[in-house]
Short mmCIF file of C-alpha atoms in Angstrom, two decimals:
data_model
loop_
_atom_site.label_atom_id
_atom_site.label_comp_id
_atom_site.label_asym_id
_atom_site.label_seq_id
_atom_site.Cartn_x
_atom_site.Cartn_y
_atom_site.Cartn_z
CA MET A 1 -67.35 132.95 114.44
CA GLU A 2 -64.00 133.43 112.66
CA ARG A 3 -65.15 132.20 109.55
CA ILE A 4 -68.22 133.82 109.03
CA ILE A 5 -66.25 137.39 109.64
CA ASP A 6 -63.38 136.34 107.65
CA SER A 7 -65.62 134.91 104.72
CA LEU A 8 -67.52 138.92 104.69
CA PRO A 9 -66.57 141.15 102.27
CA ASN A 10 -64.09 144.07 103.74
CA ARG A 11 -66.72 146.79 103.14
CA GLU A 12 -67.72 150.00 104.83
CA ARG A 13 -71.31 149.38 104.86
CA ILE A 14 -70.97 146.39 106.50
CA LEU A 15 -71.48 146.57 110.49
CA ILE A 16 -70.84 143.49 112.52
CA GLU A 17 -73.41 142.55 115.42
CA ALA A 18 -72.24 140.25 118.42
CA GLY A 19 -75.60 139.04 119.03
CA THR A 20 -76.90 138.22 122.53
CA PRO A 21 -76.44 134.32 122.46
CA LEU A 22 -72.99 134.66 121.43
CA VAL A 23 -72.29 137.21 124.30
CA LYS A 24 -74.04 134.95 126.74
CA LYS A 25 -71.97 132.59 125.76
CA PHE A 26 -68.62 133.74 125.87
CA GLY A 27 -69.11 136.92 127.30
CA VAL A 28 -68.30 140.87 126.06
CA GLY A 29 -64.72 140.21 125.76
CA ILE A 30 -66.02 138.32 122.39
CA ILE A 31 -66.49 142.22 121.16
CA SER A 32 -62.29 142.37 121.40
CA LYS A 33 -62.05 139.01 119.82
CA ILE A 34 -63.94 140.56 116.43
CA ARG A 35 -61.77 143.45 116.95
CA GLU A 36 -58.61 140.95 116.02
CA LEU A 37 -60.34 139.72 113.58
CA ARG A 38 -61.65 142.46 111.47
CA LYS A 39 -59.80 145.51 113.06
CA ASP A 40 -61.55 148.59 110.97
CA ALA A 41 -64.75 147.20 111.61
CA PHE A 42 -68.09 148.78 113.09
CA ILE A 43 -68.72 146.42 115.74
CA ILE A 44 -72.22 146.39 117.35
CA ALA A 45 -72.59 144.59 121.14
CA ASP A 46 -76.12 143.44 121.16
CA LEU A 47 -76.61 143.25 125.20
CA LYS A 48 -80.38 144.19 125.48
CA THR A 49 -79.62 145.93 128.22
CA LEU A 50 -82.54 146.22 130.62
CA ASP A 51 -80.97 147.64 133.72
CA VAL A 52 -77.82 149.00 135.39
CA GLY A 53 -77.13 150.78 131.50
CA ARG A 54 -74.13 152.71 132.82
CA ILE A 55 -72.56 149.50 133.57
CA GLU A 56 -73.51 147.76 130.79
CA VAL A 57 -72.60 150.14 128.39
CA LYS A 58 -69.26 151.19 129.46
CA ILE A 59 -68.20 147.52 129.64
CA ALA A 60 -69.03 146.91 126.07
CA ALA A 61 -67.22 150.29 125.15
CA ASP A 62 -64.16 149.22 127.07
CA GLU A 63 -63.95 146.27 124.85
CA THR A 64 -64.19 148.29 121.66
CA ALA A 65 -67.82 148.26 120.94
CA ASP A 66 -68.60 150.89 118.32
CA ALA A 67 -72.54 150.52 119.52
CA VAL A 68 -74.03 148.71 121.94
CA ALA A 69 -78.58 147.63 121.79
CA ILE A 70 -80.28 148.46 124.99
CA SER A 71 -83.86 147.04 125.05
CA GLY A 72 -87.13 149.15 124.61
CA LEU A 73 -88.54 147.08 127.78
CA GLY A 74 -86.70 148.98 130.32
CA THR A 75 -87.73 151.58 132.29
CA LEU A 76 -87.23 154.96 130.99
CA GLU A 77 -84.58 156.06 133.40
CA SER A 78 -82.45 152.58 132.58
CA ILE A 79 -83.05 153.56 128.79
CA GLN A 80 -81.67 157.02 129.44
CA LYS A 81 -78.86 156.41 131.75
CA ALA A 82 -77.71 153.84 129.12
CA ILE A 83 -78.21 156.24 126.04
CA GLN A 84 -76.70 158.55 128.32
CA GLU A 85 -73.29 156.81 129.19
CA ALA A 86 -73.35 155.63 125.31
CA SER A 87 -72.61 159.49 124.62
CA LYS A 88 -70.13 159.75 127.41
CA GLN A 89 -68.24 156.64 125.94
CA GLY A 90 -67.96 158.04 122.52
CA ILE A 91 -70.62 155.16 121.10
CA TYR A 92 -73.53 155.11 119.32
CA SER A 93 -76.67 153.99 121.18
CA ILE A 94 -79.28 151.81 119.67
CA LEU A 95 -82.85 151.42 120.99
CA ASP A 96 -84.00 147.80 120.35
CA MET A 97 -87.86 147.83 120.09
CA MET A 98 -88.37 144.35 120.09
CA ASN A 99 -92.02 143.08 121.68
CA VAL A 100 -92.34 146.77 122.64
CA ASP A 101 -96.20 147.25 122.28
CA ASN A 102 -96.39 151.40 121.91
CA PHE A 103 -93.28 152.18 120.75
CA VAL A 104 -94.15 155.07 118.99
CA GLU A 105 -95.16 156.65 122.52
CA LYS A 106 -91.99 155.29 124.66
CA LEU A 107 -89.81 157.09 122.22
CA LYS A 108 -91.74 160.49 122.44
CA SER A 109 -91.53 159.97 126.54
CA LEU A 110 -87.51 159.72 126.17
CA GLU A 111 -85.75 163.02 126.95
CA TYR A 112 -82.68 161.70 125.46
CA LYS A 113 -83.30 159.96 121.95
CA PRO A 114 -81.13 157.10 120.59
CA ASP A 115 -78.43 157.56 118.08
CA ILE A 116 -80.48 154.55 116.47
CA LEU A 117 -83.93 152.94 116.57
CA LEU A 118 -83.92 149.25 115.83
CA LEU A 119 -87.79 148.53 114.55
CA HIS A 120 -88.97 144.77 114.34
CA ARG A 121 -91.04 143.34 111.70
CA ASN A 122 -94.91 144.09 112.62
CA VAL A 123 -96.57 141.19 112.52
CA ASP A 124 -100.61 142.85 112.83
CA LEU A 125 -100.81 145.56 110.15
CA GLU A 126 -104.64 145.79 110.23
CA THR A 127 -104.31 146.56 114.44
CA TYR A 128 -101.60 148.53 113.96
CA LYS A 129 -103.27 151.05 111.49
CA ALA A 130 -106.67 151.19 113.36
CA GLU A 131 -104.54 151.83 116.67
CA LYS A 132 -102.70 154.73 115.51
CA GLY A 133 -105.60 156.09 112.92
CA GLU A 134 -102.65 155.67 110.44
CA LYS A 135 -103.15 155.12 106.42
CA LEU A 136 -102.43 151.60 105.67
CA GLU A 137 -100.32 152.80 102.99
CA ASP A 138 -98.04 154.73 105.28
CA VAL A 139 -97.18 152.12 107.21
CA THR A 140 -94.66 149.45 106.55
CA GLU A 141 -94.06 145.79 108.16
CA TRP A 142 -91.77 148.08 110.61
CA GLY A 143 -93.81 150.67 111.04
CA ASN A 144 -93.96 154.32 110.16
CA ILE A 145 -90.52 154.89 109.62
CA SER A 146 -91.15 158.51 108.34
CA GLN A 147 -92.84 159.34 111.69
CA VAL A 148 -90.15 157.73 113.65
CA LYS A 149 -87.60 160.13 112.17
CA LYS A 150 -89.58 163.03 113.14
CA ILE A 151 -89.98 161.90 116.61
CA LEU A 152 -85.82 160.91 116.84
CA GLY A 153 -84.67 164.32 115.57
CA GLU A 154 -82.01 165.26 112.82
CA ASN A 155 -79.21 162.74 112.08
CA LYS A 156 -80.74 160.22 113.72
CA LEU A 157 -81.19 156.55 112.11
CA VAL A 158 -83.62 153.78 112.17
CA ALA A 159 -82.83 150.03 111.57
CA VAL A 160 -84.97 147.45 110.55
CA ALA A 161 -84.74 143.33 111.44
CA GLY A 162 -87.23 140.93 111.24
CA GLY A 163 -86.37 137.77 108.77
CA ILE A 164 -84.95 140.02 106.19
CA THR A 165 -84.25 138.64 102.33
CA PRO A 166 -82.46 140.57 99.49
CA ASP A 167 -86.17 140.94 97.85
CA LYS A 168 -87.41 143.20 100.88
CA VAL A 169 -84.13 145.51 100.93
CA ASP A 170 -85.99 147.90 98.30
CA GLN A 171 -89.22 148.16 100.71
CA ALA A 172 -86.86 149.04 103.65
CA LEU A 173 -85.03 151.34 101.80
CA ALA A 174 -87.85 153.23 100.02
CA SER A 175 -89.53 153.40 103.62
CA GLY A 176 -86.57 155.33 105.29
CA ALA A 177 -84.62 152.53 107.13
CA ASN A 178 -80.91 153.32 107.02
CA ILE A 179 -79.48 150.01 108.34
CA ILE A 180 -80.76 146.76 107.73
CA VAL A 181 -80.25 143.55 109.99
CA VAL A 182 -79.53 140.63 108.46
CA GLY A 183 -79.31 137.72 110.69
CA ARG A 184 -80.11 133.82 109.12
CA TYR A 185 -79.68 134.27 105.36
CA ILE A 186 -76.01 135.47 106.02
CA ILE A 187 -75.11 133.40 109.16
CA GLY A 188 -76.79 130.44 108.02
CA SER A 189 -75.49 130.19 104.22
CA ARG A 190 -72.69 128.03 103.45
CA ASP A 191 -71.64 130.70 100.80
CA VAL A 192 -71.21 133.53 103.59
CA ARG A 193 -69.49 135.98 101.02
CA ARG A 194 -72.43 135.86 98.31
CA ALA A 195 -75.08 135.91 100.72
CA ALA A 196 -73.68 139.24 102.17
CA ASP A 197 -73.23 140.19 98.53
CA ASP A 198 -77.03 139.84 97.48
CA PHE A 199 -77.67 142.58 99.81
CA LEU A 200 -74.66 144.77 99.23
CA LYS A 201 -75.78 145.26 95.47
CA TYR A 202 -78.69 147.44 96.42
CA LEU A 203 -76.73 149.58 98.54
CA PRO A 204 -74.81 152.78 97.48
CA GLN A 205 -70.82 152.16 97.16
CA ASP A 206 -68.05 152.61 99.61
CA PRO A 207 -67.33 155.98 100.06
CA ASP A 208 -63.55 154.71 100.20
CA THR A 209 -64.07 153.54 96.39
CA MET A 210 -64.91 157.15 95.17
CA ARG A 211 -61.54 158.63 97.10
CA LEU A 212 -59.31 159.93 94.32
CA VAL A 213 -55.82 158.17 94.66
CA LEU A 214 -53.48 160.94 95.16
CA GLU A 215 -49.26 160.43 95.71
CA GLU A 216 -47.45 162.52 98.27
CA ASP A 217 -44.91 163.18 96.16
CA GLU A 218 -47.05 164.65 93.30
CA PRO A 219 -45.98 168.30 92.62
CA LEU A 220 -47.92 171.53 93.30
CA GLU A 221 -49.37 173.14 90.73
CA LEU A 222 -48.74 176.98 91.89
CA LYS A 223 -49.79 180.00 89.97
CA SER A 224 -47.85 183.47 89.81
CA LYS A 225 -49.45 186.45 91.75
CA LYS A 226 -49.58 187.88 88.39
CA ASP A 227 -52.28 185.02 87.62
#
């Protein structure tokens, strides 16, 4: 983990996720360890919370997580409590729809929507098309992202995951995805930095690289009232 984080480019567009196996092995305290290694990073605690959502979300927030992943397999009550607690703690809620059969209907049933919805690869597009009555061209391997965004509401984001390689980034972004979740391609690479750059080249430059550098001692240009 330390080697991977040390090798990652220091870019604002890189979000670091503490995966579920990592959290299970070392505990949620691993988030604070990652914070020591990359102070300004956006860190996600992938807890896949199913129950006692408020408690787990608060634990993650106490360890300086910026976002926490909640399992879409949980009950509506548990999901709502976790989303509410994330808002209370000032961190992002991510609803992970892995293995949720009818994720669109479940999303519609939530009074409080998550900040980010995570969609995993849909392996049976023909079945999806038949059940939803949608045209195939509207459906990506992650589902109809445009439809999902309308249900989520304004300023909400969609993340996509599932064996994503650089050659799929254009498709994902064109379909409306805001976040690309990458696992094995980066963490399994001998050259982590190069693997990360393979994805970054498809994304816009960080806002930080576009800011003008201003010297504090630079004199003000003042005009007289006559001017």
